[in-house]
Tab-separated table of C-alpha atoms in Angstrom:
chain	number	residue	atom	x	y	z
A	104	MET	CA	69.682	69.062	-16.339
A	105	GLN	CA	66.777	66.879	-17.526
A	106	ASP	CA	68.057	64.036	-15.365
A	107	ILE	CA	68.129	66.382	-12.315
A	108	VAL	CA	64.564	67.559	-12.981
A	109	ARG	CA	63.399	63.981	-13.371
A	110	GLU	CA	65.180	62.985	-10.166
A	111	CYS	CA	63.584	65.956	-8.404
A	112	TRP	CA	60.043	64.931	-9.327
A	113	THR	CA	60.818	61.318	-8.412
A	114	PHE	CA	62.072	62.321	-5.018
A	115	PHE	CA	59.060	64.570	-4.437
A	116	LEU	CA	56.499	61.920	-5.463
A	117	ASP	CA	58.167	59.215	-3.440
A	118	ARG	CA	57.885	61.385	-0.276
A	119	ARG	CA	54.588	63.066	-0.973
A	120	ARG	CA	52.816	61.221	1.863
A	121	ALA	CA	55.473	62.077	4.437
A	122	LEU	CA	55.454	65.724	3.240
A	123	VAL	CA	51.690	65.940	3.542
A	124	ASP	CA	51.973	64.627	7.122
A	125	SER	CA	54.721	67.083	7.946
A	126	ALA	CA	53.225	70.234	6.376
A	127	GLY	CA	49.521	69.415	6.436
A	128	LEU	CA	48.756	70.943	9.845
A	129	TRP	CA	50.706	74.128	9.060
A	130	PHE	CA	48.880	74.404	5.706
A	131	VAL	CA	45.485	74.143	7.387
A	132	LEU	CA	46.397	76.658	10.088
A	133	LEU	CA	47.744	79.117	7.496
A	134	LEU	CA	44.602	78.774	5.416
A	135	LEU	CA	42.356	79.316	8.416
A	136	VAL	CA	44.252	82.418	9.446
A	137	ALA	CA	44.191	83.728	5.871
A	138	VAL	CA	40.443	83.190	5.674
A	139	LEU	CA	39.886	84.934	9.042
A	140	VAL	CA	42.108	87.889	7.994
A	141	ARG	CA	40.229	88.194	4.706
A	142	GLY	CA	36.876	87.983	6.502
A	143	MET	CA	37.820	90.693	9.020
A	144	VAL	CA	39.607	93.235	6.852
A	145	GLY	CA	38.388	92.288	3.373
A	146	PRO	CA	40.564	92.599	0.252
A	147	VAL	CA	43.541	94.888	0.571
A	148	GLU	CA	43.385	97.891	-1.785
A	149	LEU	CA	46.525	99.829	-2.685
A	150	PRO	CA	46.297	103.597	-2.004
A	151	ASP	CA	45.865	106.075	-4.804
A	152	PRO	CA	49.309	107.637	-5.423
A	153	GLU	CA	47.624	110.927	-6.440
A	154	ALA	CA	45.628	111.137	-3.263
A	155	PRO	CA	46.855	113.836	-0.788
A	156	GLY	CA	47.603	113.473	2.873
A	157	ASP	CA	47.628	109.863	4.002
A	158	ALA	CA	48.479	108.368	0.593
A	159	MET	CA	51.733	106.904	1.908
A	160	LEU	CA	50.069	105.158	4.907
A	161	LEU	CA	49.547	101.422	4.811
A	162	PRO	CA	46.078	100.610	3.536
A	163	PRO	CA	43.687	98.815	5.893
A	164	GLY	CA	44.568	95.141	6.244
A	165	MET	CA	48.082	95.474	4.838
A	166	GLY	CA	49.689	94.975	8.243
A	167	SER	CA	47.787	91.728	8.800
A	168	LEU	CA	48.772	90.555	5.315
A	169	ILE	CA	52.443	91.265	5.987
A	170	VAL	CA	52.356	89.280	9.224
A	171	LEU	CA	50.570	86.410	7.449
A	172	LYS	CA	53.222	86.340	4.704
A	173	MET	CA	56.001	86.302	7.316
A	174	VAL	CA	54.426	83.312	8.996
A	175	GLU	CA	54.000	81.632	5.626
A	176	ALA	CA	57.665	82.328	4.824
A	177	LEU	CA	58.673	80.527	8.071
A	178	VAL	CA	56.583	77.498	7.142
A	179	LEU	CA	58.067	77.400	3.644
A	180	ALA	CA	61.520	77.738	5.167
A	181	ALA	CA	60.861	74.834	7.550
A	182	ALA	CA	59.684	72.638	4.656
A	183	SER	CA	62.710	73.638	2.567
A	184	VAL	CA	65.130	72.875	5.385
A	185	ALA	CA	63.577	69.448	5.945
A	186	LEU	CA	63.800	68.625	2.225
A	187	HIS	CA	67.375	69.859	1.905
A	188	ARG	CA	68.439	67.643	4.811
A	189	SER	CA	66.429	64.726	3.425
A	190	VAL	CA	68.095	64.954	0.032
A	191	LEU	CA	71.653	65.679	1.199
A	192	LEU	CA	71.801	63.836	4.555
A	193	SER	CA	69.112	61.181	4.021
A	194	GLU	CA	67.262	62.405	7.097
A	195	PRO	CA	63.597	61.334	7.316
A	196	LEU	CA	61.003	64.079	7.104
A	197	PRO	CA	59.765	65.049	10.616
A	198	PRO	CA	56.207	64.211	11.677
A	199	LEU	CA	55.593	67.976	11.981
A	200	LEU	CA	57.748	70.680	10.430
A	201	PRO	CA	59.613	72.402	13.297
A	202	ILE	CA	59.754	76.234	13.342
A	203	ASP	CA	63.131	76.584	15.037
A	204	GLY	CA	66.266	78.666	14.831
A	205	ARG	CA	67.483	76.839	11.748
A	206	SER	CA	64.218	77.688	9.958
A	207	VAL	CA	64.493	81.341	10.965
A	208	ARG	CA	68.088	81.564	9.704
A	209	TYR	CA	67.054	79.912	6.496
A	210	ALA	CA	64.132	82.345	6.072
A	211	LEU	CA	66.523	85.248	6.551
A	212	ARG	CA	68.854	83.797	3.927
A	213	MET	CA	65.911	83.305	1.605
A	214	LEU	CA	64.880	86.929	2.162
A	215	GLY	CA	68.425	88.050	1.309
A	216	VAL	CA	68.326	86.088	-1.952
A	217	LEU	CA	64.919	87.515	-2.869
A	218	LEU	CA	66.110	91.079	-2.140
A	219	ALA	CA	69.182	90.512	-4.348
A	220	SER	CA	66.919	89.140	-7.120
A	221	MET	CA	64.891	92.362	-7.069
A	222	LEU	CA	67.857	94.469	-8.232
A	223	PRO	CA	67.710	93.392	-11.897
A	224	VAL	CA	63.922	93.701	-11.727
A	225	MET	CA	64.212	97.365	-10.755
A	226	VAL	CA	66.675	97.986	-13.600
A	227	ILE	CA	64.435	96.280	-16.169
A	228	VAL	CA	61.328	98.138	-15.025
A	229	LEU	CA	63.180	101.455	-15.060
A	230	LEU	CA	64.472	100.803	-18.590
A	231	ALA	CA	60.976	99.794	-19.724
A	232	ILE	CA	59.529	103.007	-18.377
A	233	VAL	CA	62.222	105.178	-19.953
A	234	LEU	CA	62.203	103.461	-23.352
A	235	GLY	CA	58.461	102.887	-23.443
A	236	GLY	CA	57.492	106.371	-22.517
A	237	GLY	CA	55.976	105.404	-19.153
A	238	GLY	CA	52.497	104.229	-18.387
A	239	LEU	CA	51.022	100.843	-17.525
A	240	ALA	CA	51.863	99.311	-20.893
A	241	SER	CA	55.583	99.801	-20.321
A	242	ILE	CA	55.435	98.069	-16.950
A	243	GLN	CA	53.423	95.166	-18.407
A	244	LEU	CA	56.074	94.630	-21.094
A	245	ALA	CA	58.709	94.368	-18.318
A	246	ILE	CA	56.894	91.665	-16.325
A	247	LEU	CA	58.099	88.602	-18.249
A	248	PRO	CA	61.805	89.621	-18.544
A	249	SER	CA	61.693	90.690	-14.908
A	250	MET	CA	60.485	87.245	-13.846
A	251	PHE	CA	63.272	85.531	-15.808
A	252	ALA	CA	65.891	87.914	-14.368
A	253	MET	CA	64.653	87.354	-10.843
A	254	LEU	CA	64.699	83.583	-11.199
A	255	LEU	CA	68.153	83.695	-12.812
A	256	VAL	CA	69.647	85.587	-9.822
A	257	ILE	CA	67.933	83.150	-7.413
A	258	CYS	CA	69.504	80.246	-9.313
A	259	ARG	CA	72.930	81.906	-9.228
A	260	LEU	CA	72.690	82.458	-5.484
A	261	HIS	CA	70.958	79.212	-4.556
A	262	PRO	CA	73.997	77.504	-2.889
A	263	VAL	CA	73.504	79.663	0.210
A	264	LEU	CA	70.176	77.926	0.864
A	265	PRO	CA	71.168	74.258	1.157
A	266	ALA	CA	74.311	75.386	2.927
A	267	ALA	CA	72.149	77.220	5.528
A	268	ALA	CA	69.977	74.105	5.940
A	269	LEU	CA	73.117	72.054	6.701
A	270	ASP	CA	74.540	74.752	9.050
A	271	LEU	CA	77.415	75.408	6.663
A	272	ARG	CA	78.978	78.742	5.724
A	273	CYS	CA	78.445	80.002	2.203
A	274	SER	CA	78.534	83.695	1.342
A	275	PHE	CA	76.726	85.283	-1.536
A	276	SER	CA	80.016	85.850	-3.330
A	277	GLN	CA	80.976	82.186	-2.950
A	278	ALA	CA	77.568	81.113	-4.262
A	279	TRP	CA	77.908	83.443	-7.261
A	280	GLU	CA	81.373	82.030	-8.007
A	281	GLN	CA	80.182	78.445	-7.570
A	282	THR	CA	77.418	78.878	-10.166
A	283	ARG	CA	79.534	80.778	-12.682
A	284	SER	CA	78.813	79.675	-16.272
A	285	GLN	CA	75.877	77.630	-14.992
A	286	GLY	CA	73.229	80.332	-14.545
A	287	PHE	CA	71.167	79.791	-17.698
A	288	ARG	CA	71.295	76.020	-17.378
A	289	LEU	CA	70.062	76.264	-13.823
A	290	LEU	CA	67.388	78.733	-14.929
A	291	LEU	CA	66.219	76.393	-17.725
A	292	GLY	CA	66.007	73.496	-15.282
A	293	ALA	CA	64.001	75.583	-12.786
A	294	ILE	CA	61.581	76.673	-15.485
A	295	ILE	CA	61.043	73.078	-16.714
A	296	LEU	CA	60.559	71.964	-13.142
A	297	LEU	CA	58.064	74.617	-12.120
A	298	ALA	CA	56.209	74.921	-15.476
A	299	PRO	CA	53.614	72.191	-14.761
A	300	VAL	CA	52.766	73.679	-11.370
A	301	MET	CA	52.557	77.227	-12.625
A	302	ILE	CA	50.401	76.347	-15.637
A	303	ALA	CA	48.054	74.112	-13.698
A	304	SER	CA	47.612	76.638	-10.862
A	305	THR	CA	47.000	79.501	-13.292
A	306	LEU	CA	44.315	77.578	-15.139
A	307	LEU	CA	42.679	76.427	-11.919
A	308	LEU	CA	42.732	79.975	-10.485
A	309	LEU	CA	40.978	81.221	-13.615
A	310	VAL	CA	38.329	78.530	-13.264
A	311	LEU	CA	37.893	78.958	-9.509
A	312	GLY	CA	37.940	82.748	-9.695
A	313	ASN	CA	35.160	82.881	-12.253
A	314	GLY	CA	33.164	79.819	-11.430
A	315	PHE	CA	32.656	80.093	-7.671
A	316	ALA	CA	32.464	83.851	-7.161
A	317	GLY	CA	28.787	83.598	-6.121
A	318	VAL	CA	29.166	80.568	-3.801
A	319	PRO	CA	30.301	81.737	-0.359
A	320	ILE	CA	31.559	78.394	0.879
A	321	LEU	CA	33.807	78.060	-2.199
A	322	GLN	CA	35.130	81.609	-2.356
A	323	ASN	CA	38.260	80.625	-0.402
A	324	LEU	CA	39.297	77.952	-2.873
A	325	PRO	CA	41.542	80.366	-4.881
A	326	GLN	CA	43.267	81.377	-1.655
A	327	ALA	CA	43.868	77.714	-0.765
A	328	LEU	CA	45.166	77.001	-4.243
A	329	ALA	CA	47.543	79.953	-4.126
A	330	LEU	CA	48.906	78.809	-0.771
A	331	LEU	CA	49.238	75.233	-2.031
A	332	THR	CA	51.076	76.492	-5.096
A	333	ASP	CA	53.552	78.431	-2.959
A	334	LEU	CA	54.238	75.283	-0.903
A	335	LEU	CA	54.655	73.039	-3.922
A	336	GLU	CA	57.049	75.481	-5.636
A	337	ALA	CA	59.096	75.916	-2.437
A	338	CYS	CA	59.376	72.157	-1.970
A	339	LEU	CA	60.311	71.462	-5.570
A	340	LEU	CA	62.935	74.225	-5.589
A	341	ALA	CA	64.392	72.949	-2.305
A	342	ILE	CA	64.845	69.462	-3.831
A	343	TYR	CA	66.187	70.922	-7.093
A	344	PHE	CA	68.646	73.268	-5.398
A	345	SER	CA	69.867	70.403	-3.155
A	346	LEU	CA	70.607	68.205	-6.211
A	347	THR	CA	72.264	71.008	-8.190
A	348	TRP	CA	74.257	72.154	-5.110
A	349	ARG	CA	75.578	68.634	-4.614
A	350	ARG	CA	76.463	68.388	-8.316
A	351	LEU	CA	78.277	71.736	-8.264
A	352	ALA	CA	80.099	70.855	-5.052
A	353	GLN	CA	81.401	67.688	-6.707
A	354	GLN	CA	82.626	69.650	-9.716
A	355	GLN	CA	84.216	72.448	-7.616
A	356	PRO	CA	85.507	70.869	-4.362
A	357	ALA	CA	87.585	73.918	-3.632
A	358	ILE	CA	84.508	75.979	-2.637
A	359	ASN	CA	84.653	76.607	1.087
A	360	THR	CA	81.538	75.159	2.849
A	361	SER	CA	83.126	74.357	6.218
A	362	VAL	CA	81.168	74.760	9.391
């Protein structure tokens, strides 16, 4: 697993210039739209659950935020598809990431994996509320195990993602079978891979959030950093899942991945 993580970082660093050229324009456009949305609607505030009447309505700005996240998901999907194909088929990264049918299909697969990963999160949060007597403290205690459970399920289901990028068939049940007895190893590798990015981005967000609150021109730096972090994590995971998928396919050639 350490060799795969090392190979993943090597691949990413070797192609960092091509990746910047491919995703740079999309990153700038997403950031500009995010800044405009924030300037027009302001920060999104969740409704008070105890408020009567329109408590269940979407708060102001939530609709724009959802659309923005959908567009961001398509860009992340396009970057992931390009990296999957670069790792597994040795295709060069495109000059500009295409948002095409393959990217849309990949994004839908990615959404399915994320929805499946939310099931253990719901169970853990429910258990924390029941055992902890409810309240905010119980939910806070469930955050860390929920994150690990979510990432574990994503690792177990990850073969559907490189398969989708290569236009191959791979069901969720096939992916679960293919990663049997490998879940915690895959989880450990993903944590080691993403730890530097998560730690660095968290520290920088703390610095940027506190240090530039009173400087208007710099107030969008945390938003840019959060967007950059999402892109980095998506790219690293795409490379990682490509390498682990290839390794698993070599170990289990009977898995059906035919077109």
